[in-house]
Amino acid sequence: MIYIHIPFCKQKCSYCNFHFSTSLNFKDEMIRSMKTEIRLRKDELQDKSLKSLYFGGGTPSILSADEINSLIDEVLKYFTFDNDIEVTLEANPDDLDKNFLKQLAQSPVNRLSIGTQSFFEEDLILMNRAHNASEAESSIKRAQDFGFENLSIDLIYGSPTSNLEIWKENLNKTIALEVPHISSYALTVEPKTALENWISKGKVASPREEEQNKEFYYLSDFLKDNGFEHYEVSNFAKPGFYSRHNSAYWKYKEYLGIGPSAHSYNGFDVRSWNVANNQQYIKKLHAGILAKEEEILSQYDQFNEMIMIGLRTIWGVDLESLKSKFSDQILEHFQHEIKSKIEEGVLIQENNHLKIPEKHWFMADGIASDLFLV
């Protein structure tokens, strides 16, 4: 599978520390450089039949449909598409006008991941989103009108401008709109963001973990009552609508990341990442040089990643896979560490898989990190 990172946004959200630029001055050069990178790295993926192509960012919907199609055409020079490939485009509500959707509907894009975040104006203003509450709802309806049934929306809970009642209304609206996939995250305070600055100066209240915990478990119970499956800590889907792309990440499949700051993984022991600087990325690719670094993952690194990722999902960690992959020394340490966690009830062993009971999922990362090798 391939991930393409589009490093442009109209404006910077207050909570975001992803790599992007609000200047489109070098958009054409960036697209050319991405095409060069695709060509130079085409042999890094063993499987030439793609099951997923994902445009993330940044804001991929800031590109025109023609520009998106030109990148897809470049991919198709070196790869084929699986019969039921999932081609996802992350999009902001304010970009999804009728003309753009009409053009997208005629392209290979068959899944939209819409950055809704909230249906309430106060939340969107705090987050410095480019869309308003009306656009949050109307963009979803327009996408459905143009035949996009495979839709996902992002929702953020635990904002200082929100509370449990507002959160319930957000979820009721989502159900009414018949969206089949939801990715939902607690508002976090990342370093060097506007939100961190506002909180440090007392302009905005800090998110409260107790409130976020409450909203997370309401989210999980409510969506399951409405036919969703909670298949990863932050992800919920109607049957048949799991994100194929993200599920492959969580199952340690190989993937190729194209564009500034994009990461790649060979499915075994090599992870690489591109420089998080648009100008440096363009300059290097213009000279035919890859703008990436890589590392060989140690046994400890691989073990820790498998634990962290696996324990966030309904599939858990495959114990047979651990036995075949790691040394007796690592496995002995692991068995010793999980014993007390199982006794505490924060881990369970089921069908030779190690899992965190869903009632403890809000603390999944902390539970997993206690098992890490250092």
Short mmCIF file of C-alpha atoms in Angstrom, two decimals:
data_model
loop_
_atom_site.label_atom_id
_atom_site.label_comp_id
_atom_site.label_asym_id
_atom_site.label_seq_id
_atom_site.Cartn_x
_atom_site.Cartn_y
_atom_site.Cartn_z
CA MET A 1 0.00 0.00 0.00
CA ILE A 2 1.06 3.58 -0.58
CA TYR A 3 0.58 6.72 1.51
CA ILE A 4 1.01 10.14 -0.13
CA HIS A 5 1.49 13.10 2.20
CA ILE A 6 0.20 16.41 0.85
CA PRO A 7 2.03 19.04 2.96
CA PHE A 8 -0.28 22.02 2.45
CA CYS A 9 -3.13 23.58 4.45
CA LYS A 10 -5.16 26.79 4.17
CA GLN A 11 -4.47 27.62 7.81
CA LYS A 12 -2.98 26.06 10.92
CA CYS A 13 -5.31 24.35 13.38
CA SER A 14 -4.57 25.32 16.97
CA TYR A 15 -3.86 21.76 18.11
CA CYS A 16 -1.87 20.49 15.11
CA ASN A 17 1.86 19.73 15.00
CA PHE A 18 1.89 17.75 11.73
CA HIS A 19 4.20 18.86 8.94
CA PHE A 20 2.61 21.23 6.40
CA SER A 21 2.88 24.70 4.88
CA THR A 22 0.18 27.33 4.41
CA SER A 23 2.01 28.63 1.33
CA LEU A 24 1.13 27.05 -2.03
CA ASN A 25 3.97 28.77 -3.87
CA PHE A 26 5.78 25.50 -4.55
CA LYS A 27 2.76 23.25 -5.12
CA ASP A 28 3.64 22.40 -8.72
CA GLU A 29 7.26 21.64 -7.83
CA MET A 30 6.06 19.49 -4.92
CA ILE A 31 3.81 17.40 -7.14
CA ARG A 32 6.65 16.89 -9.63
CA SER A 33 8.96 15.84 -6.80
CA MET A 34 6.42 13.36 -5.49
CA LYS A 35 6.17 11.79 -8.94
CA THR A 36 9.96 11.52 -9.02
CA GLU A 37 9.97 9.86 -5.62
CA ILE A 38 7.32 7.34 -6.70
CA ARG A 39 9.49 6.42 -9.69
CA LEU A 40 12.71 6.16 -7.67
CA ARG A 41 11.13 4.03 -4.94
CA LYS A 42 8.84 1.82 -7.00
CA ASP A 43 10.90 -1.30 -6.25
CA GLU A 44 10.71 -0.91 -2.48
CA LEU A 45 7.26 -2.52 -2.37
CA GLN A 46 7.29 -6.25 -3.00
CA ASP A 47 3.57 -6.45 -3.76
CA LYS A 48 2.87 -4.55 -6.97
CA SER A 49 -0.91 -4.99 -6.67
CA LEU A 50 -2.07 -2.21 -4.36
CA LYS A 51 -4.90 -2.79 -1.91
CA SER A 52 -4.81 0.75 -0.59
CA LEU A 53 -3.75 4.20 -1.77
CA TYR A 54 -4.15 6.94 0.82
CA PHE A 55 -3.82 10.70 0.39
CA GLY A 56 -3.16 12.26 3.80
CA GLY A 57 -1.75 15.50 5.09
CA GLY A 58 -1.88 18.33 5.55
CA THR A 59 -5.01 18.82 3.47
CA PRO A 60 -5.05 16.69 0.28
CA SER A 61 -8.35 18.28 -0.79
CA ILE A 62 -6.45 21.53 -1.27
CA LEU A 63 -5.28 19.99 -4.58
CA SER A 64 -7.46 20.03 -7.67
CA ALA A 65 -9.04 16.80 -8.90
CA ASP A 66 -6.68 16.95 -11.91
CA GLU A 67 -3.64 17.15 -9.63
CA ILE A 68 -4.88 14.21 -7.55
CA ASN A 69 -5.51 12.19 -10.71
CA SER A 70 -2.04 13.00 -12.03
CA LEU A 71 -0.49 11.49 -8.89
CA ILE A 72 -2.72 8.43 -9.21
CA ASP A 73 -1.66 8.09 -12.86
CA GLU A 74 1.99 8.17 -11.78
CA VAL A 75 1.37 5.37 -9.27
CA LEU A 76 -0.33 3.33 -12.00
CA LYS A 77 2.79 3.48 -14.16
CA TYR A 78 4.51 1.12 -11.73
CA PHE A 79 1.71 -0.60 -9.79
CA THR A 80 -1.67 -2.17 -10.47
CA PHE A 81 -4.81 -1.69 -8.42
CA ASP A 82 -6.43 -4.61 -6.64
CA ASN A 83 -10.01 -5.20 -7.84
CA ASP A 84 -11.46 -3.72 -4.66
CA ILE A 85 -8.73 -1.18 -3.89
CA GLU A 86 -9.51 1.49 -1.32
CA VAL A 87 -8.41 4.94 -2.55
CA THR A 88 -8.86 7.40 0.30
CA LEU A 89 -8.66 11.17 0.19
CA GLU A 90 -8.55 13.17 3.41
CA ALA A 91 -10.66 16.28 2.89
CA ASN A 92 -11.76 19.36 4.76
CA PRO A 93 -15.48 20.18 4.66
CA ASP A 94 -14.93 23.61 3.11
CA ASP A 95 -13.21 22.04 0.08
CA LEU A 96 -16.05 19.66 -0.77
CA ASP A 97 -18.11 21.82 -3.08
CA LYS A 98 -20.26 20.36 -5.87
CA ASN A 99 -17.73 20.88 -8.63
CA PHE A 100 -14.88 19.21 -6.74
CA LEU A 101 -17.08 16.29 -5.66
CA LYS A 102 -18.37 15.80 -9.20
CA GLN A 103 -14.80 15.53 -10.49
CA LEU A 104 -13.73 13.24 -7.63
CA ALA A 105 -16.67 10.93 -8.27
CA GLN A 106 -15.26 10.35 -11.77
CA SER A 107 -11.78 9.54 -10.40
CA PRO A 108 -10.45 6.37 -8.71
CA VAL A 109 -11.03 7.98 -5.28
CA ASN A 110 -13.71 5.86 -3.59
CA ARG A 111 -13.37 6.79 0.09
CA LEU A 112 -13.37 10.19 1.78
CA SER A 113 -12.04 10.88 5.25
CA ILE A 114 -13.58 14.22 6.23
CA GLY A 115 -11.99 16.37 8.93
CA THR A 116 -15.26 17.37 10.57
CA GLN A 117 -13.94 17.49 14.17
CA SER A 118 -17.22 18.93 15.53
CA PHE A 119 -20.65 20.15 14.47
CA PHE A 120 -20.47 23.05 16.96
CA GLU A 121 -19.18 26.52 16.10
CA GLU A 122 -17.45 27.10 19.46
CA ASP A 123 -15.35 23.96 19.07
CA LEU A 124 -14.38 24.81 15.51
CA ILE A 125 -13.36 28.37 16.44
CA LEU A 126 -11.14 27.09 19.28
CA MET A 127 -9.54 24.60 16.89
CA ASN A 128 -9.10 27.32 14.23
CA ARG A 129 -10.73 25.14 11.60
CA ALA A 130 -11.32 26.60 8.12
CA HIS A 131 -14.95 25.39 8.01
CA ASN A 132 -18.00 26.31 10.07
CA ALA A 133 -20.69 24.18 11.70
CA SER A 134 -23.02 24.42 8.71
CA GLU A 135 -20.31 23.21 6.32
CA ALA A 136 -19.47 20.34 8.68
CA GLU A 137 -22.91 18.88 8.04
CA SER A 138 -23.58 19.96 4.45
CA SER A 139 -20.25 18.59 3.13
CA ILE A 140 -21.17 15.08 4.29
CA LYS A 141 -24.59 15.26 2.64
CA ARG A 142 -23.07 16.55 -0.61
CA ALA A 143 -20.50 13.76 -0.67
CA GLN A 144 -23.30 11.21 -0.23
CA ASP A 145 -25.32 12.89 -2.99
CA PHE A 146 -22.36 12.33 -5.35
CA GLY A 147 -22.24 8.63 -4.51
CA PHE A 148 -19.59 8.49 -1.78
CA GLU A 149 -20.94 5.85 0.58
CA ASN A 150 -17.58 4.86 2.07
CA LEU A 151 -17.16 7.89 4.30
CA SER A 152 -15.20 8.45 7.47
CA ILE A 153 -15.28 11.54 9.64
CA ASP A 154 -12.93 12.70 12.37
CA LEU A 155 -14.38 13.88 15.67
CA ILE A 156 -12.51 15.43 18.61
CA TYR A 157 -13.75 15.07 22.17
CA GLY A 158 -12.65 16.60 25.45
CA SER A 159 -12.35 20.18 24.20
CA PRO A 160 -12.56 23.01 26.79
CA THR A 161 -15.45 24.44 24.72
CA SER A 162 -17.40 21.19 24.94
CA ASN A 163 -19.02 18.98 27.58
CA LEU A 164 -20.76 15.62 27.71
CA GLU A 165 -24.10 17.02 26.53
CA ILE A 166 -22.53 18.71 23.51
CA TRP A 167 -20.58 15.53 22.79
CA LYS A 168 -23.83 13.54 22.82
CA GLU A 169 -25.32 15.96 20.30
CA ASN A 170 -22.24 15.58 18.07
CA LEU A 171 -22.69 11.81 18.08
CA ASN A 172 -26.45 12.00 17.49
CA LYS A 173 -25.77 14.20 14.46
CA THR A 174 -23.23 11.68 13.16
CA ILE A 175 -25.71 8.81 13.45
CA ALA A 176 -28.42 10.87 11.73
CA LEU A 177 -26.02 11.49 8.82
CA GLU A 178 -25.46 7.73 8.43
CA VAL A 179 -21.66 7.92 8.34
CA PRO A 180 -20.25 4.35 8.42
CA HIS A 181 -16.79 5.06 9.86
CA ILE A 182 -15.67 7.36 12.67
CA SER A 183 -12.17 8.18 13.89
CA SER A 184 -12.33 9.98 17.22
CA TYR A 185 -9.53 11.44 19.32
CA ALA A 186 -9.17 13.27 22.60
CA LEU A 187 -7.99 16.85 22.20
CA THR A 188 -4.31 16.76 23.16
CA VAL A 189 -1.98 19.64 23.88
CA GLU A 190 1.01 19.22 21.58
CA PRO A 191 4.23 21.21 22.05
CA LYS A 192 4.75 24.37 20.01
CA THR A 193 1.08 24.71 19.07
CA ALA A 194 -1.24 27.69 19.49
CA LEU A 195 -3.33 25.64 21.92
CA GLU A 196 -0.33 25.04 24.18
CA ASN A 197 0.42 28.78 24.09
CA TRP A 198 -3.16 29.74 24.96
CA ILE A 199 -3.28 27.31 27.87
CA SER A 200 0.09 28.45 29.25
CA LYS A 201 -1.18 32.05 29.23
CA GLY A 202 -4.47 31.11 30.86
CA LYS A 203 -6.55 32.11 27.83
CA VAL A 204 -8.01 28.62 27.46
CA ALA A 205 -8.69 25.95 30.05
CA SER A 206 -6.61 22.79 29.83
CA PRO A 207 -8.47 19.63 28.70
CA ARG A 208 -9.50 17.51 31.67
CA GLU A 209 -8.56 13.83 31.49
CA GLU A 210 -11.48 12.83 33.71
CA GLU A 211 -13.94 14.46 31.30
CA GLN A 212 -12.20 12.95 28.28
CA ASN A 213 -12.35 9.52 29.89
CA LYS A 214 -16.10 9.89 30.42
CA GLU A 215 -16.68 11.07 26.84
CA PHE A 216 -14.55 8.26 25.41
CA TYR A 217 -16.57 5.52 27.10
CA TYR A 218 -19.86 7.20 26.20
CA LEU A 219 -18.61 7.30 22.58
CA SER A 220 -17.77 3.61 22.62
CA ASP A 221 -21.05 2.48 24.20
CA PHE A 222 -23.21 4.77 22.07
CA LEU A 223 -21.65 3.75 18.75
CA LYS A 224 -21.80 0.04 19.59
CA ASP A 225 -25.49 0.47 20.45
CA ASN A 226 -25.90 1.96 16.96
CA GLY A 227 -24.29 -0.90 15.06
CA PHE A 228 -20.62 0.15 15.04
CA GLU A 229 -17.69 -2.10 15.85
CA HIS A 230 -14.97 -0.61 18.05
CA TYR A 231 -12.01 -2.16 16.25
CA GLU A 232 -9.17 0.12 17.37
CA VAL A 233 -8.97 2.50 20.33
CA SER A 234 -9.81 5.55 18.19
CA ASN A 235 -11.71 3.89 15.34
CA PHE A 236 -15.28 2.68 14.89
CA ALA A 237 -16.92 1.18 11.82
CA LYS A 238 -20.10 -0.40 10.57
CA PRO A 239 -19.47 -3.98 9.36
CA GLY A 240 -17.61 -3.91 6.05
CA PHE A 241 -16.31 -0.36 6.52
CA TYR A 242 -13.05 -0.86 8.45
CA SER A 243 -10.27 1.35 7.10
CA ARG A 244 -8.28 -1.05 4.96
CA HIS A 245 -5.28 1.26 4.98
CA ASN A 246 -5.03 1.78 8.73
CA SER A 247 -5.81 -1.87 9.44
CA ALA A 248 -2.75 -2.79 7.36
CA TYR A 249 -0.61 -0.50 9.55
CA TRP A 250 -1.92 -2.23 12.64
CA LYS A 251 -1.11 -5.65 11.18
CA TYR A 252 2.51 -4.71 10.36
CA LYS A 253 2.12 -4.81 6.57
CA GLU A 254 4.69 -3.10 4.35
CA TYR A 255 3.88 0.38 3.09
CA LEU A 256 5.54 3.12 1.09
CA GLY A 257 5.26 6.75 2.21
CA ILE A 258 5.65 9.48 -0.41
CA GLY A 259 6.13 13.20 0.32
CA PRO A 260 7.76 15.34 3.03
CA SER A 261 7.69 13.73 6.52
CA ALA A 262 6.08 10.52 5.19
CA HIS A 263 7.17 7.24 6.81
CA SER A 264 7.71 3.84 5.19
CA TYR A 265 8.07 0.31 6.55
CA ASN A 266 9.33 -2.84 4.83
CA GLY A 267 7.17 -5.17 6.95
CA PHE A 268 10.20 -6.56 8.79
CA ASP A 269 12.98 -4.50 10.26
CA VAL A 270 13.48 -1.27 8.29
CA ARG A 271 11.62 1.97 8.86
CA SER A 272 12.38 5.15 6.92
CA TRP A 273 11.12 8.70 6.89
CA ASN A 274 11.38 11.66 4.55
CA VAL A 275 12.73 15.04 5.56
CA ALA A 276 10.03 17.24 7.13
CA ASN A 277 10.95 20.29 5.07
CA ASN A 278 9.27 21.14 1.77
CA GLN A 279 12.19 23.04 0.24
CA GLN A 280 14.78 20.41 1.13
CA TYR A 281 12.48 17.66 -0.16
CA ILE A 282 11.97 19.42 -3.52
CA LYS A 283 15.66 20.29 -3.87
CA LYS A 284 16.82 16.71 -3.31
CA LEU A 285 14.24 15.10 -5.58
CA HIS A 286 14.99 17.67 -8.29
CA ALA A 287 18.55 16.33 -8.19
CA GLY A 288 17.29 12.74 -8.27
CA ILE A 289 18.28 12.11 -4.65
CA LEU A 290 15.93 10.54 -2.12
CA ALA A 291 15.16 12.85 0.79
CA LYS A 292 14.94 10.12 3.41
CA GLU A 293 16.68 8.56 6.37
CA GLU A 294 16.22 5.04 7.65
CA GLU A 295 16.88 2.88 10.65
CA ILE A 296 17.21 -0.84 11.22
CA LEU A 297 14.79 -1.78 13.96
CA SER A 298 16.37 -3.79 16.77
CA GLN A 299 14.59 -6.79 18.26
CA TYR A 300 13.58 -4.51 21.14
CA ASP A 301 12.18 -1.90 18.75
CA GLN A 302 10.19 -4.50 16.81
CA PHE A 303 8.86 -6.05 20.01
CA ASN A 304 7.78 -2.71 21.47
CA GLU A 305 6.01 -1.70 18.25
CA MET A 306 4.11 -4.98 18.03
CA ILE A 307 2.98 -4.59 21.65
CA MET A 308 1.99 -0.93 21.29
CA ILE A 309 0.08 -1.36 18.04
CA GLY A 310 -1.48 -4.75 18.76
CA LEU A 311 -2.87 -3.83 22.16
CA ARG A 312 -4.79 -0.90 20.65
CA THR A 313 -6.90 -3.22 18.47
CA ILE A 314 -9.60 -5.85 18.83
CA TRP A 315 -7.16 -8.36 17.33
CA GLY A 316 -4.62 -7.92 20.11
CA VAL A 317 -1.10 -9.36 19.98
CA ASP A 318 -0.66 -12.74 18.29
CA LEU A 319 1.35 -14.80 20.81
CA GLU A 320 2.36 -17.37 18.18
CA SER A 321 3.82 -14.57 16.07
CA LEU A 322 5.81 -13.34 19.06
CA LYS A 323 7.18 -16.84 19.68
CA SER A 324 8.33 -17.24 16.09
CA LYS A 325 9.89 -13.77 15.92
CA PHE A 326 11.69 -13.16 19.21
CA SER A 327 14.33 -14.79 21.39
CA ASP A 328 13.62 -16.90 24.48
CA GLN A 329 15.13 -14.15 26.62
CA ILE A 330 12.63 -11.58 25.33
CA LEU A 331 9.73 -14.00 25.69
CA GLU A 332 10.67 -14.90 29.27
CA HIS A 333 10.73 -11.22 30.20
CA PHE A 334 7.38 -10.74 28.46
CA GLN A 335 5.71 -13.66 30.25
CA HIS A 336 6.95 -12.33 33.58
CA GLU A 337 5.63 -8.81 32.88
CA ILE A 338 2.18 -9.83 31.66
CA LYS A 339 1.48 -12.11 34.61
CA SER A 340 0.74 -9.26 37.02
CA LYS A 341 -1.23 -7.37 34.33
CA ILE A 342 -3.46 -10.39 33.79
CA GLU A 343 -3.99 -10.69 37.55
CA GLU A 344 -4.93 -6.98 37.65
CA GLY A 345 -7.46 -7.58 34.86
CA VAL A 346 -5.96 -5.03 32.46
CA LEU A 347 -4.81 -7.83 30.12
CA ILE A 348 -6.56 -11.00 29.02
CA GLN A 349 -5.37 -14.00 27.02
CA GLU A 350 -7.92 -15.19 24.47
CA ASN A 351 -7.45 -17.68 21.61
CA ASN A 352 -3.67 -17.27 21.86
CA HIS A 353 -3.94 -13.50 21.56
CA LEU A 354 -3.14 -10.97 24.26
CA LYS A 355 -5.67 -8.16 24.54
CA ILE A 356 -6.68 -5.24 26.70
CA PRO A 357 -10.33 -5.48 27.81
CA GLU A 358 -12.25 -2.67 26.19
CA LYS A 359 -13.14 -1.10 29.53
CA HIS A 360 -9.43 -0.26 29.88
CA TRP A 361 -8.84 0.98 26.31
CA PHE A 362 -8.62 4.63 27.30
CA MET A 363 -5.38 3.72 29.10
CA ALA A 364 -4.13 1.33 26.39
CA ASP A 365 -0.91 3.20 25.59
CA GLY A 366 0.11 3.31 29.26
CA ILE A 367 -0.62 -0.39 29.75
CA ALA A 368 1.37 -1.28 26.62
CA SER A 369 4.35 0.89 27.58
CA ASP A 370 4.67 -0.97 30.89
CA LEU A 371 5.52 -4.07 28.80
CA PHE A 372 8.21 -2.39 26.71
CA LEU A 373 11.77 -3.64 26.60
CA VAL A 374 14.30 -0.93 27.43
#
